[in-house]
Short mmCIF file of C-alpha atoms in Angstrom, two decimals:
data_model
loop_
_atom_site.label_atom_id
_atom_site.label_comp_id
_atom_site.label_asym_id
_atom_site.label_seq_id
_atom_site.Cartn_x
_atom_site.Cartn_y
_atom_site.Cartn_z
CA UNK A 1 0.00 0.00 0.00
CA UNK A 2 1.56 3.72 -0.40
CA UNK A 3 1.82 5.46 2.50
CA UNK A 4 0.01 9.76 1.94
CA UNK A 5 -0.38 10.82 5.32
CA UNK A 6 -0.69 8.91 8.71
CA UNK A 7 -2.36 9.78 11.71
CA UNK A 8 0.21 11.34 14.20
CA UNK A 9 0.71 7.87 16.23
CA UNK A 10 3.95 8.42 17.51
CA UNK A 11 6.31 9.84 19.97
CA UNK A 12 4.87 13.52 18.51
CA UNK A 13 1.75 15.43 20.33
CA UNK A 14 -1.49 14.13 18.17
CA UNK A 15 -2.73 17.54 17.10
CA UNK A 16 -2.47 18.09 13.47
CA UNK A 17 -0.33 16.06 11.87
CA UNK A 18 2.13 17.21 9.81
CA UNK A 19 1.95 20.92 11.51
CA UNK A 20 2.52 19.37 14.45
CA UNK A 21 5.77 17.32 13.26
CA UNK A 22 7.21 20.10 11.68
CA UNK A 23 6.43 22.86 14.67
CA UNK A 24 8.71 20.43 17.06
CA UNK A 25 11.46 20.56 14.60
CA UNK A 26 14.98 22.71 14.45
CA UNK A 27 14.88 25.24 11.63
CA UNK A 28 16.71 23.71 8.75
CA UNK A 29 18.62 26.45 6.82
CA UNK A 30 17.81 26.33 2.93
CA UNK A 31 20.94 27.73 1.48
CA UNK A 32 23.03 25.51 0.26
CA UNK A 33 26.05 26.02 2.31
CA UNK A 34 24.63 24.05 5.14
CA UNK A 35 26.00 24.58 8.77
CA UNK A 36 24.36 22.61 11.47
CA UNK A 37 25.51 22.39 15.27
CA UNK A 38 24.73 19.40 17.93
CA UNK A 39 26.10 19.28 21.75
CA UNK A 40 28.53 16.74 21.61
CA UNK A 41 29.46 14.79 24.74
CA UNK A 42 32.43 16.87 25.71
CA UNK A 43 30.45 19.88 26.27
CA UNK A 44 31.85 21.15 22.79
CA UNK A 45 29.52 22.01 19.79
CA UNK A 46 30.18 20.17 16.81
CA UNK A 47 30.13 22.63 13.64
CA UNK A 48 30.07 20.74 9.97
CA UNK A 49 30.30 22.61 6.54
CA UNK A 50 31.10 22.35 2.91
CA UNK A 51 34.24 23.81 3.55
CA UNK A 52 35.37 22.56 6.57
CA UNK A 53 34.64 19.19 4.68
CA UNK A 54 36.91 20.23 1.53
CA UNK A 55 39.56 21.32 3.69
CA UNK A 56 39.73 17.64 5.53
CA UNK A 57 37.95 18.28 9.23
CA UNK A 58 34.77 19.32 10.60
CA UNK A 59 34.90 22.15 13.21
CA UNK A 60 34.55 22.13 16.95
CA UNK A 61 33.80 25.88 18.84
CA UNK A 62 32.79 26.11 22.13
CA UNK A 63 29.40 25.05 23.15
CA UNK A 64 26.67 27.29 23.78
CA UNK A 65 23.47 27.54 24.86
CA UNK A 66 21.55 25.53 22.41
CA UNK A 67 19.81 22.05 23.18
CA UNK A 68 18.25 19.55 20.97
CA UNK A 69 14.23 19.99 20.34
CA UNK A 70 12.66 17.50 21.63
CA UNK A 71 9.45 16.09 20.93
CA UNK A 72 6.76 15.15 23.94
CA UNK A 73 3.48 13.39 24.53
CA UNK A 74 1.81 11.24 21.78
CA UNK A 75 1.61 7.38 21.97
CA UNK A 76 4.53 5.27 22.12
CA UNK A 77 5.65 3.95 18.59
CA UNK A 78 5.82 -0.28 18.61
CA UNK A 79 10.09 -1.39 18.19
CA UNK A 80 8.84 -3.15 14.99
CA UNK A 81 8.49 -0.20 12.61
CA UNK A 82 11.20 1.01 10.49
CA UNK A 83 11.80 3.23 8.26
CA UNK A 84 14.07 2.44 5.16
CA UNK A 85 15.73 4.99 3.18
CA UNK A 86 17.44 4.24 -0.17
CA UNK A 87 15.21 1.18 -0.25
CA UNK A 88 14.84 0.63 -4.21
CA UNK A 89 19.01 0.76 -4.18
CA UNK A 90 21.24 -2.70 -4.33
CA UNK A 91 21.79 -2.99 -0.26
CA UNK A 92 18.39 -1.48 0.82
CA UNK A 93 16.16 -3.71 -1.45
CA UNK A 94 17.65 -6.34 1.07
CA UNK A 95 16.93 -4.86 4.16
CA UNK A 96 13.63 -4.42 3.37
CA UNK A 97 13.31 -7.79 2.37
CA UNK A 98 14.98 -9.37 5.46
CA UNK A 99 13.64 -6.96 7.55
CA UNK A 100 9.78 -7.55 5.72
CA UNK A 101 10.72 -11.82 6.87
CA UNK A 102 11.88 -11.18 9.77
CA UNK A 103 7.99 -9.88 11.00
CA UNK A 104 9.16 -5.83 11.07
CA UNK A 105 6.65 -3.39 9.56
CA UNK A 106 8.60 -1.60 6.63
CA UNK A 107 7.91 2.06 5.37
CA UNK A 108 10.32 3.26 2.39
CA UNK A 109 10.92 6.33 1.41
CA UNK A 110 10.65 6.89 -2.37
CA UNK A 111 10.57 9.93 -4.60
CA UNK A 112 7.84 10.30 -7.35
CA UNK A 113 8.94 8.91 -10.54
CA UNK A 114 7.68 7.67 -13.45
CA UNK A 115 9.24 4.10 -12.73
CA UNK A 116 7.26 3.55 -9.11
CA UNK A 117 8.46 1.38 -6.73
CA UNK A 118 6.00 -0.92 -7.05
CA UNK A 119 7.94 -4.51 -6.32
CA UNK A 120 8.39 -3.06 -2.74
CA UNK A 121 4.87 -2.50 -1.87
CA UNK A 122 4.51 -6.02 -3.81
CA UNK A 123 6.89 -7.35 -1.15
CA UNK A 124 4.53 -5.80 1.67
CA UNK A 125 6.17 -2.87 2.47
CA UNK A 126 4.49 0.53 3.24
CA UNK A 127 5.93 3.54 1.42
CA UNK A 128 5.58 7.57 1.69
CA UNK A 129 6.57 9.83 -0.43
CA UNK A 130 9.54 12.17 0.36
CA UNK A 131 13.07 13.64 -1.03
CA UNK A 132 16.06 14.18 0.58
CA UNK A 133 16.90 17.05 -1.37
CA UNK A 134 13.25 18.68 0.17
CA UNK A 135 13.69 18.95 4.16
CA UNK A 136 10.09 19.61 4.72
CA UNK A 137 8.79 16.31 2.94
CA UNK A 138 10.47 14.30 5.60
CA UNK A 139 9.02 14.66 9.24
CA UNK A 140 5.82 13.01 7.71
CA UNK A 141 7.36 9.50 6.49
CA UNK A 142 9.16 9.90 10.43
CA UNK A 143 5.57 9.69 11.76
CA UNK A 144 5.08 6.10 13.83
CA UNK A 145 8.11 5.28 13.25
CA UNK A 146 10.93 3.70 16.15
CA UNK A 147 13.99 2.38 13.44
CA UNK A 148 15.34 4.36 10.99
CA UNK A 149 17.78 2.13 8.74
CA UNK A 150 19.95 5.00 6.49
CA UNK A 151 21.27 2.96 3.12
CA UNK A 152 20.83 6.09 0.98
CA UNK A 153 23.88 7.61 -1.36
CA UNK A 154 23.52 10.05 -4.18
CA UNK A 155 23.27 8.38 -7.52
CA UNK A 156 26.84 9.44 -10.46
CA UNK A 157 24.29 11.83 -12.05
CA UNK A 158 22.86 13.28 -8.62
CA UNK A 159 24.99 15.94 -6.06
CA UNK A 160 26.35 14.21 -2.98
CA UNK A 161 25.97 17.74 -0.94
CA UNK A 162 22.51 17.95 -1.55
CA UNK A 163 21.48 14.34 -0.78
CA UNK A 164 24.28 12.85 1.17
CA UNK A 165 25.00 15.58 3.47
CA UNK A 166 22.56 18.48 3.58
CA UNK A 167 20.02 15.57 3.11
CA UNK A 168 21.36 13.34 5.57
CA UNK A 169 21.87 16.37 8.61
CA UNK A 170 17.91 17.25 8.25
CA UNK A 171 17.01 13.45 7.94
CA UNK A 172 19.24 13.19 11.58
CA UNK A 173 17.65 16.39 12.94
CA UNK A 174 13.80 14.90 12.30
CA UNK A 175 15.09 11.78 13.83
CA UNK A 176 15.98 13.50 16.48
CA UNK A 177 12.94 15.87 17.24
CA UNK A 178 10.83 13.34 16.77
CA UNK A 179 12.35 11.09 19.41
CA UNK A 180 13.32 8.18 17.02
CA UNK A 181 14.55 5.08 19.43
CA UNK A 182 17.19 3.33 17.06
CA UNK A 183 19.58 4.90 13.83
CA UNK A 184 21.45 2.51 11.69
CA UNK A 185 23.49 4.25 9.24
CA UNK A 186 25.56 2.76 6.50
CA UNK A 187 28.89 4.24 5.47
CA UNK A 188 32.22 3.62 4.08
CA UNK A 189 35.51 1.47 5.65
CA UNK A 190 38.51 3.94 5.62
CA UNK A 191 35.73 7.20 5.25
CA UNK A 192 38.02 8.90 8.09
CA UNK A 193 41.61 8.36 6.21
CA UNK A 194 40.31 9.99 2.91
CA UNK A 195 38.70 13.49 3.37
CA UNK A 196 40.37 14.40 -0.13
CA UNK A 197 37.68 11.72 -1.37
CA UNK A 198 34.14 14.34 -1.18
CA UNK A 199 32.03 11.70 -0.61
CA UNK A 200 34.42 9.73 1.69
CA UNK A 201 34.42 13.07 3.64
CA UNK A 202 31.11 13.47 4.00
CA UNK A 203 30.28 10.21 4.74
CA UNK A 204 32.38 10.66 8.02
CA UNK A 205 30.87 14.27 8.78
CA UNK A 206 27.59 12.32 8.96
CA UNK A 207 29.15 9.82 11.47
CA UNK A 208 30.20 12.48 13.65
CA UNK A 209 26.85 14.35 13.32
CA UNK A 210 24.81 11.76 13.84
CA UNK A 211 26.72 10.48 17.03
CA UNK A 212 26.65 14.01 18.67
CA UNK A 213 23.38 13.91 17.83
CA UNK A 214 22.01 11.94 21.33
CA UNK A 215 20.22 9.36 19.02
CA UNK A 216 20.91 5.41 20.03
CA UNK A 217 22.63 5.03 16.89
CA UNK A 218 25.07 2.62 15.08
CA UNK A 219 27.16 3.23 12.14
CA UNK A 220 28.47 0.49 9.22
CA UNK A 221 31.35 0.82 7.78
CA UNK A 222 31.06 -1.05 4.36
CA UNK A 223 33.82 -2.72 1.45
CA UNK A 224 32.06 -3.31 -1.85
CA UNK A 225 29.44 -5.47 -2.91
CA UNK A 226 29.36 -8.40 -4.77
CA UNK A 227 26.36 -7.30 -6.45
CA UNK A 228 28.87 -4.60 -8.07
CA UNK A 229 30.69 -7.00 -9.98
CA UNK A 230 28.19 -8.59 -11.84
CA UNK A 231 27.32 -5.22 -14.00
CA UNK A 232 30.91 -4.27 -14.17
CA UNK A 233 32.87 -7.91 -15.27
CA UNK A 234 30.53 -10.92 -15.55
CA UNK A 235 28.01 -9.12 -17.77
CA UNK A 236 30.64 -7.78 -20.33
CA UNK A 237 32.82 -10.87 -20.00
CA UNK A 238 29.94 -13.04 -21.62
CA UNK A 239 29.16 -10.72 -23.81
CA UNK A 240 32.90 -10.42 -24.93
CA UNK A 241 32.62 -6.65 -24.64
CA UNK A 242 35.32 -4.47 -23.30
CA UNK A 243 36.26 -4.94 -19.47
CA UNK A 244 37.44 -1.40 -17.43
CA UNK A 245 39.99 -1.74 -15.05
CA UNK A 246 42.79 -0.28 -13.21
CA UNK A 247 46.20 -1.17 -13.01
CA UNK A 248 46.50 -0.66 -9.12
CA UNK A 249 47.17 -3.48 -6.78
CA UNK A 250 43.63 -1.85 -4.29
CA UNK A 251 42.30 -4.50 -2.13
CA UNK A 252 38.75 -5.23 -1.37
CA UNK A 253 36.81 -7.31 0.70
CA UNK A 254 33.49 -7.85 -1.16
CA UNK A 255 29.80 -8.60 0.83
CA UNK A 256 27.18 -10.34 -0.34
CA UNK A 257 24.18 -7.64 0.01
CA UNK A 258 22.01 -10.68 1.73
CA UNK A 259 24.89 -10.95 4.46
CA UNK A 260 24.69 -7.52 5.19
CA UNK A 261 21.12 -7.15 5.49
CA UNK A 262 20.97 -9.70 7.79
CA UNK A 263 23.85 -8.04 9.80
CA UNK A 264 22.07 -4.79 10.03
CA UNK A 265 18.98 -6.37 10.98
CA UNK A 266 20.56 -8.52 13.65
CA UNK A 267 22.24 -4.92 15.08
CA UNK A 268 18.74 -4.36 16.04
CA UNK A 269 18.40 -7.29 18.76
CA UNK A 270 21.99 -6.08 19.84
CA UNK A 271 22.14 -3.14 22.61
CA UNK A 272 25.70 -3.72 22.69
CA UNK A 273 25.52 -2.55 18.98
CA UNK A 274 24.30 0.71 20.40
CA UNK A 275 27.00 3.78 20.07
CA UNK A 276 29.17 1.79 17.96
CA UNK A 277 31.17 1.96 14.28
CA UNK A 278 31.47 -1.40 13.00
CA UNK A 279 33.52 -2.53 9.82
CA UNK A 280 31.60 -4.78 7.30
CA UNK A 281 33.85 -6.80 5.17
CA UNK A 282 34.12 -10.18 3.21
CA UNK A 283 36.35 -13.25 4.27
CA UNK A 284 38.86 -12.05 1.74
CA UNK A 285 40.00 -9.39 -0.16
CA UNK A 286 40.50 -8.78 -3.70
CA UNK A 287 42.17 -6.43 -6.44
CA UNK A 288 39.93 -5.78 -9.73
CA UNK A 289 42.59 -8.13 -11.54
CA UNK A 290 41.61 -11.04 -9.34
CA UNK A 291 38.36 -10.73 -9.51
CA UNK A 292 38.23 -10.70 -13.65
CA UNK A 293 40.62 -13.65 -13.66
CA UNK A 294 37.86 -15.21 -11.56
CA UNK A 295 34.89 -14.20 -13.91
CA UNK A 296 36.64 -15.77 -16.72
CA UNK A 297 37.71 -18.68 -14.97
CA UNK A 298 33.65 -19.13 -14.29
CA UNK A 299 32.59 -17.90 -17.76
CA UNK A 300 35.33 -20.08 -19.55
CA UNK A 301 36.26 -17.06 -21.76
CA UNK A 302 39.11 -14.96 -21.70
CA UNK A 303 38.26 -11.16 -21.43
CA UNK A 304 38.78 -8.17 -23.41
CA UNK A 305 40.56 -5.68 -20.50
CA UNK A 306 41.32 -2.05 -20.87
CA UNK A 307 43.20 -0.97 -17.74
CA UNK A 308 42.51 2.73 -17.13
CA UNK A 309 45.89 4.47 -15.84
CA UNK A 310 45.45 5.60 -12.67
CA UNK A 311 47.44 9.08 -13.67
CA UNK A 312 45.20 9.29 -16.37
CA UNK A 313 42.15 9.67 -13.87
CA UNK A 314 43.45 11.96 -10.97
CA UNK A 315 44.39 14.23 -14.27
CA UNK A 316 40.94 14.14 -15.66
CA UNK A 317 39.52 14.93 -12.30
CA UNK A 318 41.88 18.14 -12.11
CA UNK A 319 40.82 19.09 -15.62
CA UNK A 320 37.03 18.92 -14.46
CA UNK A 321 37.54 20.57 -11.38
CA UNK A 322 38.40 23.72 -13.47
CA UNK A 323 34.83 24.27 -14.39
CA UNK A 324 31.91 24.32 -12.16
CA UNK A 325 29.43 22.78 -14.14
CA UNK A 326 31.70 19.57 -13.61
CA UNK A 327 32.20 19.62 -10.03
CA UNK A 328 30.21 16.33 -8.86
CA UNK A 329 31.88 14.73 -12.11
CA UNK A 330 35.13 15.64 -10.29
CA UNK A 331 34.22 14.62 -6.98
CA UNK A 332 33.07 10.93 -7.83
CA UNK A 333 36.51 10.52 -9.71
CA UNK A 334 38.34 12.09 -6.39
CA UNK A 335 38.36 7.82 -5.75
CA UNK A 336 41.49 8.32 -7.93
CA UNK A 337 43.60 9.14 -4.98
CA UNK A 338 42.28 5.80 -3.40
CA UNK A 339 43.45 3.66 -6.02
CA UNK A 340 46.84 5.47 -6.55
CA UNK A 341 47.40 4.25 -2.87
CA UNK A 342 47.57 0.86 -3.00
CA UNK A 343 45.23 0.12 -0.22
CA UNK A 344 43.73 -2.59 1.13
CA UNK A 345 39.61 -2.20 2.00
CA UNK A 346 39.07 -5.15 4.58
CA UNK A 347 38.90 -5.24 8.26
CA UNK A 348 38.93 -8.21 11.02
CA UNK A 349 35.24 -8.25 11.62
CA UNK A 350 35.89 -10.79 14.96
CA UNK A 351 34.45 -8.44 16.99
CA UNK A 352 31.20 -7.53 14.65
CA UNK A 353 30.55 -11.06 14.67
CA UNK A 354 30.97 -11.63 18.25
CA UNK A 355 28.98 -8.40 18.99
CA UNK A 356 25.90 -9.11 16.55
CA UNK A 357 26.03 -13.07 17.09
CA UNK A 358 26.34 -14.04 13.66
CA UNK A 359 28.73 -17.14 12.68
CA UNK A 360 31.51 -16.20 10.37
CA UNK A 361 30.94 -19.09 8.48
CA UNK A 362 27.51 -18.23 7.32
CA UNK A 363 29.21 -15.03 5.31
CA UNK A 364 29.29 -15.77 1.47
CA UNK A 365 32.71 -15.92 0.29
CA UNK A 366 33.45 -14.38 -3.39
CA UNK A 367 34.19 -17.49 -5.12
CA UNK A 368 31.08 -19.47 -4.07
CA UNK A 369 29.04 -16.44 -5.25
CA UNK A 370 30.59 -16.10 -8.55
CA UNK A 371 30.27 -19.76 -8.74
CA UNK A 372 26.58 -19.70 -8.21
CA UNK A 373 25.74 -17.16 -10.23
CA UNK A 374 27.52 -18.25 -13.16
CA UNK A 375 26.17 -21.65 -12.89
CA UNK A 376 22.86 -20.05 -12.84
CA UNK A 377 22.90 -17.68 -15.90
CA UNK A 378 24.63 -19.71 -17.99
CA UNK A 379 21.89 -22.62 -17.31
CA UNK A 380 20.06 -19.79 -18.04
CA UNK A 381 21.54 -18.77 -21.33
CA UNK A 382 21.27 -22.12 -22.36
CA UNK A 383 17.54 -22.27 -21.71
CA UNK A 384 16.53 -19.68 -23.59
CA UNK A 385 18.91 -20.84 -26.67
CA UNK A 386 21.98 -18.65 -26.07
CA UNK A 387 25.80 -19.51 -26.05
CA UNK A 388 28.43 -18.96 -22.93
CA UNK A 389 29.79 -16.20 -24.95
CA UNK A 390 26.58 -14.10 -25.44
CA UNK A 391 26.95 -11.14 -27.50
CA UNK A 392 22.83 -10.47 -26.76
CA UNK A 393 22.66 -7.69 -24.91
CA UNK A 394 19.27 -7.50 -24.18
CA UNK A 395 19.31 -11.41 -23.28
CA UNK A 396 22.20 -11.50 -21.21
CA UNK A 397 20.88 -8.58 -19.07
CA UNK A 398 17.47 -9.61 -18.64
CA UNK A 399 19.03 -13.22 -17.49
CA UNK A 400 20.89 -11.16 -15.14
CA UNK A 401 18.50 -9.51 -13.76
CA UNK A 402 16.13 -12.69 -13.70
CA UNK A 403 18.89 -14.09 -11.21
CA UNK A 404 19.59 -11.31 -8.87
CA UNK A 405 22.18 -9.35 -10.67
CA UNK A 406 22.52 -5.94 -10.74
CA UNK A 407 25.37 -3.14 -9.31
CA UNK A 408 25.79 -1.11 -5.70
CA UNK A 409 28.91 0.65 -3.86
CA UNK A 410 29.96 0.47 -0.83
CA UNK A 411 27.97 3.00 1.43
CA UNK A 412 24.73 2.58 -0.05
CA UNK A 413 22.65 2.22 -3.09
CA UNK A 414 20.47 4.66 -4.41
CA UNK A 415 18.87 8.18 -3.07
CA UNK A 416 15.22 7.30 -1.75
#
């Protein structure tokens, strides 16, 4: 069913609604060089801008006198409601899912389009109509509401200010006015040793916002999905169309989207998982040259690879960043500087197993779901009268999708 406009049945005064939501909230400023301030523990006020963020570190002045709003009476919201943002993207699709099987009461934020998210309301799912790019659409979907579960990151062609920061700091303030019991908030592994990386950068601002913020949140550091390399390699390499890669020796430690779903849900049975940044990473990690030896290993094909020199991107993005009109353009290609470091994107997750009771061995490791998948779509292929070495677009990618395929980063999936 779609969600218009609910009855206020939660932690805000029943009056009228939306009016009321919004009169119990901080003013959010609507220029677009967002500064926001939150009491942090330490007495000191916690000050986050665009360019603070450019220039590496957020801000801390000395506190004042201001104190969260805080919303009173109402009726007390049930611990089974969440809200999902970002839930028609690669990770949140599966938290709604697990979360839907698990017995929770799902609302999704989505923005009107002329593709609707229809499969999500098909799953059972409630969903509301908001923007995080529009402030004022978003105490509403907050309304009955005790979980919010943050899986949101700006699309290539969309501006990571707007959405993943000024976005993200009036999603946190709602949350907060409006008395919302649990915050789950997916980000990136290494956000804090990149803030030359934009959306790196702003991905840890929100951390530190959101945990001066007083909510009971926790944060998720993610590696890349699996998901990812199904759109990037394994499609093109049975197609025999041109592979992209890098010559860099960058590590990472791919997740199965299903595994981390089920993580994130199982944070929600953990208090211990309360006020905490946990790293989410695969059994093993992997550079891009592994992982299309792999796919053609699986496909039994070799593959048509055009490495990309890293010099040739950090040059491209300083070219863009000469005109305005190319500055998000820039900023997603700012991952330059990542790859031209060699690094490694995986993390000993003994204690965010330990903490969330899940048994390592459970995780899907890369090779079995490579395996599975290519067993699958090439049984598939064959079905419907194709080869291994399918030079169908429109057959290969529909098989794809038929079996799960599709592409996500690390961080998140799509915008809701």
């Amino acid at each position: 069913m779609s969600f218009a406009a609910a009855p206020c049945a939660g932690l805000v005064a029943a009056t009228s609604g939306k009016q009321a939501v919004s009169a119990a909230l901080p003013a959010v400023p609507s220029n677009s060089r967002l500064v926001q301030q939150r009491v942090c523990s330490s007495g000191r006020v916690f000050t986050a801008d665009r360019s603070s963020r450019r220039s590496g570190r957020p801000v801390c002045a000395a506190a004042g006198d201001a104190a969260p709003a805080k919303a009173v009476g109402g009726t007390p919201v049930p611990k089974n409601t969440i809200l999902v943002v970002g839930g028609t993207g690669t990770l949140g699709r599966q938290v709604v899912r697990r979360a839907l099987d698990e017995g929770y009461e799902v609302r999704c934020i989505v923005r009107p389009r002329l593709s609707p998210a229809d499969f999500l309301r098909d799953w059972g799912a409630t969903t509301v109509q908001a923007d995080l790019t529009d402030p004022s659409s978003l105490p509403a979907a907050l309304v009955g509401v005790s979980t919010v579960i943050d899986c949101a990151t700006a699309r290539p062609e969309e501006s990571t200010d707007k959405i993943d920061w000024e976005g993200k700091v009036a999603l946190i303030q709602c949350a907060q006015a409006m008395g919302i019991q649990r915050y789950i908030f997916c980000s990136i592994l290494h956000c804090d040793k990149h803030p030359e990386v934009p959306l790196m950068n702003i991905k840890h601002c929100t951390e530190q916002f959101l945990a001066a913020s007083g909510l009971n949140y926790t944060v998720f550091r993610i590696c890349g999905f699996m998901q990812a390399i199904i759109g990037n390699y394994a499609v093109p390499i049975l197609e025999e169309k041109p592979v992209w890669g890098t010559t860099d020796q960058t590590r990472t430690a791919y997740m199965d989207t299903q595994d981390v779903a089920r993580l994130i849900m199982a944070a929600l049975r953990s208090d211990a998982a309360v006020g905490r940044t946990l790293p989410l990473a695969g059994p093993k990690a992997w550079t891009n040259q592994e992982v299309i030896a792999l796919c053609e290993e699986l496909a039994d094909c070799d593959a048509e690879v055009r490495n990309v020199p890293v010099w040739l991107l950090k040059g491209t993005r300083g070219l863009l960043r000469s005109f305005q009109w190319a500055t998000d353009a820039a900023d997603r290609l700012a991952f330059a500087e990542v790859l031209s470091s060699n690094e490694s994107f995986s993390a000993d997750m003994g204690e965010t197993y330990k903490l969330l009771g899940v048994d390592p061995a459970s995780i899907t490791t890369l090779d079995a779901y490579l395996k599975d998948y290519f067993t699958a779509i090439l049984k598939k292929l064959k079905d419907v009268g194709a080869t291994s070495k399918q030079t169908n677009f429109y057959i290969c990618e529909r098989a794809a999708h038929a079996l799960g395929g599709g592409c996500g980063l690390a961080g998140g999936a799509a915008a809701a």
